[in-house]
mmCIF file of C-alpha atoms in Angstrom:
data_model
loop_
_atom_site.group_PDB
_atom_site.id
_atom_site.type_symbol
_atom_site.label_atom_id
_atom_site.label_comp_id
_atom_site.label_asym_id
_atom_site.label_seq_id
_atom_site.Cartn_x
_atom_site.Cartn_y
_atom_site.Cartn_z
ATOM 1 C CA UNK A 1 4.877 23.729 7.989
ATOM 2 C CA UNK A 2 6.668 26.448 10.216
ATOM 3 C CA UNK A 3 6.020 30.290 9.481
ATOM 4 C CA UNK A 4 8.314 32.729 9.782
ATOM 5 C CA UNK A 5 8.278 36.130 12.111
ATOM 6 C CA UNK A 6 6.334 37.470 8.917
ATOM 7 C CA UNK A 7 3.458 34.917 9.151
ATOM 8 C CA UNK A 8 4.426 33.235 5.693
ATOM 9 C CA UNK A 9 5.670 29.901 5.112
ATOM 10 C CA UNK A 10 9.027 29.047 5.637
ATOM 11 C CA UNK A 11 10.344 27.406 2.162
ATOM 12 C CA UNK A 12 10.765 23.896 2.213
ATOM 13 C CA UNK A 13 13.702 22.298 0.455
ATOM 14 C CA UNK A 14 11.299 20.295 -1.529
ATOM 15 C CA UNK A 15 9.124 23.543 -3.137
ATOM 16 C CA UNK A 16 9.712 22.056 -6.996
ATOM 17 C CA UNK A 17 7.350 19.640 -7.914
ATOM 18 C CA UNK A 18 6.064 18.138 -11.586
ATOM 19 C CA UNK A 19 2.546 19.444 -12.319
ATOM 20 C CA UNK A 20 0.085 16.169 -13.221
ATOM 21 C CA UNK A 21 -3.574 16.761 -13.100
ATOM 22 C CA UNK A 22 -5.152 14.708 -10.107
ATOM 23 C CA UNK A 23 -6.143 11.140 -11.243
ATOM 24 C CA UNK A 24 -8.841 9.841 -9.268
ATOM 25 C CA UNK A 25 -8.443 6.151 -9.917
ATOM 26 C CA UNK A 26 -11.405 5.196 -7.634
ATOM 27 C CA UNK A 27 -13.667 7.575 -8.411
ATOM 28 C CA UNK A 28 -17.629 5.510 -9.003
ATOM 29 C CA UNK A 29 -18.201 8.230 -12.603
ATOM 30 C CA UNK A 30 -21.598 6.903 -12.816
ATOM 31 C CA UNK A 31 -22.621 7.947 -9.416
ATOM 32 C CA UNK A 32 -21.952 11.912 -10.311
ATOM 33 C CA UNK A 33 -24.960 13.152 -11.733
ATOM 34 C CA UNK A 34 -24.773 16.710 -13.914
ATOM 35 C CA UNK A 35 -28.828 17.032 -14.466
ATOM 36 C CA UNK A 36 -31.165 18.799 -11.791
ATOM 37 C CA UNK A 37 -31.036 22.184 -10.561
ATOM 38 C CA UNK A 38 -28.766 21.998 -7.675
ATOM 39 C CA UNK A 39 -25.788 19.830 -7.639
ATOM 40 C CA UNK A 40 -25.922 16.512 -6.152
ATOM 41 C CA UNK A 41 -24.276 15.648 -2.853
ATOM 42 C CA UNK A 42 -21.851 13.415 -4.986
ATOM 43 C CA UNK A 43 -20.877 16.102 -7.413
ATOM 44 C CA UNK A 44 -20.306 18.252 -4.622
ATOM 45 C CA UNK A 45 -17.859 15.794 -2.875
ATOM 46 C CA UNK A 46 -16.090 15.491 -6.362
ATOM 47 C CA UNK A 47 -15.364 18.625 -6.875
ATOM 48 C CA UNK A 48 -13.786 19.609 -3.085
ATOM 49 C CA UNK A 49 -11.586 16.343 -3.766
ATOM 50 C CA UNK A 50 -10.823 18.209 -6.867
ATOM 51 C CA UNK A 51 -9.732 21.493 -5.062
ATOM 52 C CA UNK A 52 -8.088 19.263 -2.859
ATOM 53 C CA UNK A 53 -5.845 17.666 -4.988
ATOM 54 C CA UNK A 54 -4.964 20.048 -7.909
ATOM 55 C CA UNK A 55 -5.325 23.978 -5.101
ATOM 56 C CA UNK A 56 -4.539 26.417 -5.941
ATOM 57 C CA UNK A 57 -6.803 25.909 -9.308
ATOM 58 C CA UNK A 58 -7.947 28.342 -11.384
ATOM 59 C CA UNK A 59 -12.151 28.331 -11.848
ATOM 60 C CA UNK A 60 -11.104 27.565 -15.945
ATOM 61 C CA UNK A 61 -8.668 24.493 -15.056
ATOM 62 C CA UNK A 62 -11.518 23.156 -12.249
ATOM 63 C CA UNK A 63 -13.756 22.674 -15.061
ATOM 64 C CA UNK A 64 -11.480 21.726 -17.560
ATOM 65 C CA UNK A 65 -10.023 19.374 -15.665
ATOM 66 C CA UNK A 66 -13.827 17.553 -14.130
ATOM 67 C CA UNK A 67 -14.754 17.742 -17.762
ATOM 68 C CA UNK A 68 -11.389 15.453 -17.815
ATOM 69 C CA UNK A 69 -12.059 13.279 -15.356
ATOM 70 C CA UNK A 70 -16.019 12.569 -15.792
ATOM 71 C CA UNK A 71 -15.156 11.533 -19.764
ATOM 72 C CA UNK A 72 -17.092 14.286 -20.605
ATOM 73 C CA UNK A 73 -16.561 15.487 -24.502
ATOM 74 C CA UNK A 74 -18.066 19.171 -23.242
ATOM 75 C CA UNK A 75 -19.254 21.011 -20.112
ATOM 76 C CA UNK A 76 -22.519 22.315 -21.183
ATOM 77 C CA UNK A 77 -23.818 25.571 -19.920
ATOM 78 C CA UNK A 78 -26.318 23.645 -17.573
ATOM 79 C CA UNK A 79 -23.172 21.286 -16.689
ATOM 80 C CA UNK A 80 -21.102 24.401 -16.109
ATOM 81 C CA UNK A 81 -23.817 25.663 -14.143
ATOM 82 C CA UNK A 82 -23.578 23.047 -11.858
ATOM 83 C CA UNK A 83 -20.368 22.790 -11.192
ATOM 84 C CA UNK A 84 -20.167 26.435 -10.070
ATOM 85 C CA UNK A 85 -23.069 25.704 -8.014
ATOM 86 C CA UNK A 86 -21.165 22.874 -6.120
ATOM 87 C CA UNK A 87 -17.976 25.072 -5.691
ATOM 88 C CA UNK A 88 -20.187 28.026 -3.925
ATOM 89 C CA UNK A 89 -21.976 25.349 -1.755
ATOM 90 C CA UNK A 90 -18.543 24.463 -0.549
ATOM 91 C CA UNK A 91 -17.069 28.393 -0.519
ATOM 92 C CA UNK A 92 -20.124 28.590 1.489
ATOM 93 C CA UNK A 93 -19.830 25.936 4.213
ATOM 94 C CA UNK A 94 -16.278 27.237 4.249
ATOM 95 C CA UNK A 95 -14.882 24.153 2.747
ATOM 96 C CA UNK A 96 -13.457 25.987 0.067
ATOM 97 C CA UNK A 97 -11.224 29.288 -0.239
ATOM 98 C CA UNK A 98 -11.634 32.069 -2.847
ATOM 99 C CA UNK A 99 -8.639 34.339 -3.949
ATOM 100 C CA UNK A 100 -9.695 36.131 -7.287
ATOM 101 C CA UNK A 101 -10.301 33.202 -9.870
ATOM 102 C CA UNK A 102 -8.665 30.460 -7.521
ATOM 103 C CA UNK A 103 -9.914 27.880 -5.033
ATOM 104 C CA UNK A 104 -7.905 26.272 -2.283
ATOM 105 C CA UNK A 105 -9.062 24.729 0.685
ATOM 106 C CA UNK A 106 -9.398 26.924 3.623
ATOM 107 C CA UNK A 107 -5.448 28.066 5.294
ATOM 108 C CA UNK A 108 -3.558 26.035 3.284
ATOM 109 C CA UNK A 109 -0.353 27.323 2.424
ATOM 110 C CA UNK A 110 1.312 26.948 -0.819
ATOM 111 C CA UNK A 111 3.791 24.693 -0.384
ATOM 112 C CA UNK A 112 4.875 24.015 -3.796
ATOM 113 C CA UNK A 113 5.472 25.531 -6.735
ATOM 114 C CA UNK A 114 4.588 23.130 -9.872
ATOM 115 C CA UNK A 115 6.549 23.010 -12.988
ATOM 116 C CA UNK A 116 5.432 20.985 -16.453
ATOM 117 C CA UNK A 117 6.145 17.696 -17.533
ATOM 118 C CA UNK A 118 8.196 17.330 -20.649
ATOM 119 C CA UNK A 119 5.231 16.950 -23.180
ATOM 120 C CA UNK A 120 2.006 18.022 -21.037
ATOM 121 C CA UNK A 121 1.246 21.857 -21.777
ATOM 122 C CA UNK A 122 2.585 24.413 -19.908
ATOM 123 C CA UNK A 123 -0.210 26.453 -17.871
ATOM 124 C CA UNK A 124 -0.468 30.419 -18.902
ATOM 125 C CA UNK A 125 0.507 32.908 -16.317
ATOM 126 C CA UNK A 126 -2.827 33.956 -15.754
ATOM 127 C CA UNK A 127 -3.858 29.881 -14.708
ATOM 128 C CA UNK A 128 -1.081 30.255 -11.966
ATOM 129 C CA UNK A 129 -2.075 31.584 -8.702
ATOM 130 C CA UNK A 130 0.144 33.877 -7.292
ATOM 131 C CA UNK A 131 0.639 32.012 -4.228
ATOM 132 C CA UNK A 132 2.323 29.438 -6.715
ATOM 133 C CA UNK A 133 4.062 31.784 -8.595
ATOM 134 C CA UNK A 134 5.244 33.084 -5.070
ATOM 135 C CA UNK A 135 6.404 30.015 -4.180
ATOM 136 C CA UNK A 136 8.306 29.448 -7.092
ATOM 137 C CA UNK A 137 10.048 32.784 -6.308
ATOM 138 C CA UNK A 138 11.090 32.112 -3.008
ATOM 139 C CA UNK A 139 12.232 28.473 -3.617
ATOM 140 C CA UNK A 140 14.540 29.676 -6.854
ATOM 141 C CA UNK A 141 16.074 32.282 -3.892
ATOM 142 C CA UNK A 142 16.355 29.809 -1.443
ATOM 143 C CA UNK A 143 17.726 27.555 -3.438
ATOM 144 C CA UNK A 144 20.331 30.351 -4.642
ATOM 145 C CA UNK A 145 20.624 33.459 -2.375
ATOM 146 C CA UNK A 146 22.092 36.477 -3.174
ATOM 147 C CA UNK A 147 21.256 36.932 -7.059
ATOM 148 C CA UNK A 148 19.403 39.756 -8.854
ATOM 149 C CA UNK A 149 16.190 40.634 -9.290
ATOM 150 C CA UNK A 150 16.081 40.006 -12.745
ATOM 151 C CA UNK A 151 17.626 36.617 -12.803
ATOM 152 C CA UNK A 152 15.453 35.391 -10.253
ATOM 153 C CA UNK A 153 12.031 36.752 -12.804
ATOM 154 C CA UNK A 154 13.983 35.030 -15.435
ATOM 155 C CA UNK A 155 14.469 31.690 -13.745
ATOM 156 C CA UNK A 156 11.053 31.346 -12.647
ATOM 157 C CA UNK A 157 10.043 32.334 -16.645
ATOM 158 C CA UNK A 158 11.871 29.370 -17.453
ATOM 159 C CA UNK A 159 10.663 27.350 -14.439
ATOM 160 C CA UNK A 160 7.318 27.649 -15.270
ATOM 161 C CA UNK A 161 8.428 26.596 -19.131
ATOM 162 C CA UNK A 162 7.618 29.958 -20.341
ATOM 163 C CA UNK A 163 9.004 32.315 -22.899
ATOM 164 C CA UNK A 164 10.425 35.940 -22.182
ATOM 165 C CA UNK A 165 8.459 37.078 -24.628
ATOM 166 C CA UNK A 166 5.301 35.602 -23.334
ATOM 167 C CA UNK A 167 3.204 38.399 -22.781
ATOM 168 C CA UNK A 168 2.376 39.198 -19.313
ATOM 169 C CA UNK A 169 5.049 36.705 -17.970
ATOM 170 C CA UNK A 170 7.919 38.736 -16.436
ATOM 171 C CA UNK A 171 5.070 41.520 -15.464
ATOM 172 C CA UNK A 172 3.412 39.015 -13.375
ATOM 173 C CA UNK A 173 6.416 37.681 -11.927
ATOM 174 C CA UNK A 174 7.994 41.070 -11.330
ATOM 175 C CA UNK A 175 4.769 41.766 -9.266
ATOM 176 C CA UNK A 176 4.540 38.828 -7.520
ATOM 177 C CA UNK A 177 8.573 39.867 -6.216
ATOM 178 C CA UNK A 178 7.117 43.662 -5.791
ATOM 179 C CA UNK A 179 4.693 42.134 -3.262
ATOM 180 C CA UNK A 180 7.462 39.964 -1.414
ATOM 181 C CA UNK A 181 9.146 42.603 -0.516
ATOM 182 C CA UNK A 182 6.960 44.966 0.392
ATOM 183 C CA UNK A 183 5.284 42.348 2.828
ATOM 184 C CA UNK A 184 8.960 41.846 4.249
ATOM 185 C CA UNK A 185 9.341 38.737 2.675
ATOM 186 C CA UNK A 186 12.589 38.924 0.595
ATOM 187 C CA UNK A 187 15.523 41.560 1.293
ATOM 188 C CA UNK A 188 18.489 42.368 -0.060
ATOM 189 C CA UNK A 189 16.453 44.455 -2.916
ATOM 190 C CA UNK A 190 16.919 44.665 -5.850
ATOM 191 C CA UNK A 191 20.357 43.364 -6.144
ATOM 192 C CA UNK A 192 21.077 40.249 -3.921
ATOM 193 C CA UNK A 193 17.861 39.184 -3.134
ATOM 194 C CA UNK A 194 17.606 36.875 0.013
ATOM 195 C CA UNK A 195 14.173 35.317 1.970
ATOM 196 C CA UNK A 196 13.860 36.904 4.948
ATOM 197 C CA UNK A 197 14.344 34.028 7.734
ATOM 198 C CA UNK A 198 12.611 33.780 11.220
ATOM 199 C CA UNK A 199 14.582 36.284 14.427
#
C-alpha cells in the first residue's frame, strides 16, 4: 500500500468492507488448552491468528470472539487470564501491536474500514479503533470530495449502522476528523473537505 508525503496510507478504492468475525474452519479446538498457569504454545498461536484476522480488535471483542470460536459457553477468570497472558507474550516478542484497548499486528495499516452485515450487531463506537473509524472517514471523502464536515460525521454514523443519537458517536467521529486535519491529512476545512494527496 503506497503512503502519501504525510506518511499515511493512501485510500484504496476498495476501503468498505462487510464486518464477519474470522472463521477458522481448520482450527484442531481440542489441541488449545485453557488450564495451567501460562498459556500454551497452541493458545498462543490462536490468538495472533486471531489478531491477524479480525486487527484492529478491541481486548473485549478478542475474547468475545475466542470464547466464539473455542465453543466456549464462558471465559472464566482463569480462562480470561490466559488469554491476556498469550496476547502480552506476543506484545512482547513484538508480534503484536498495542494502541489503547486494540491489538494489530506490528505496522499494519488500516486498510479498511468495516461496516455490519444486515442482521449481525453493529459494534459500539468505543469497539472501533480509530484507525478504522479513520479509515472510514477518509474513504467516505474519497469517495465524495468536497462535502462538509458534518455530512461526512454523518455518513460515517450511518456507515458504521449507528444512530445520531448514539451517545458518543458523532463526538468520536468529529475527533477522529479533528485529528486528520491537524496531522495534514484532510484539507479544505471545515467546509469542502478533501484527502490531502501525495506532491
Amino acid at each position: 500500500m503506497a503512503k502519501d508525503r504525510t506518511g499515511f496510507p493512501e485510500v484504496d478504492d476498495d476501503w468498505d468492507v462487510p464486518y464477519q468475525p474470522a472463521d477458522f474452519l481448520d482450527l484442531d479446538r481440542a489441541s488449545i488448552s485453557l488450564t495451567g498457569k501460562s498459556p500454551a504454545p497452541a493458545l498462543v498461536e490462536f490468538i495472533h491468528r486471531l489478531i491477524a484476522a479480525e486487527g484492529p480488535i478491541h481486548e473485549e471483542v478478542l475474547s468475545l470472539h475466542a470464547r466464539e470460536v473455542l465453543y466456549l459457553k464462558s471465559l472464566s477468570a482463569a480462562r480470561k487470564k490466559l488469554v491476556c497472558a498469550a496476547v502480552e507474550h506476543l506484545i512482547e516478542a513484538g508480534h503484536v501491536a498495542v494502541d489503547g484497548e486494540f491489538f494489530d499486528l506490528p505496522g499494519r495499516p488500516c486498510r479498511y474500514a468495516r461496516r455490519p452485515l444486515p442482521g449481525l450487531v453493529k459494534r459500539p463506537v468505543e469497539h472501533v479503533a480509530p484507525a478504522e473509524r479513520q479509515t472510514a472517514l477518509a474513504g467516505l471523502i474519497h469517495d465524495e470530495p468536497g462535502r462538509p464536515f458534518d455530512e461526512v460525521v454523518s455518513d460515517s454514523v450511518r456507515f458504521f449502522g449507528w444512530s445520531a443519537s448514539t451517545r458518543g458517536v458523532k463526538s468520536a467521529l468529529a475527533g477522529d476528523l479533528y485529528r486528520m486535519r491537524d496531522q495534514g491529512r484532510i484539507t479544505g476545512w471545515p467546509d469542502s473537505l478533501v484527502n490531502q494527496t501525495p506532491s
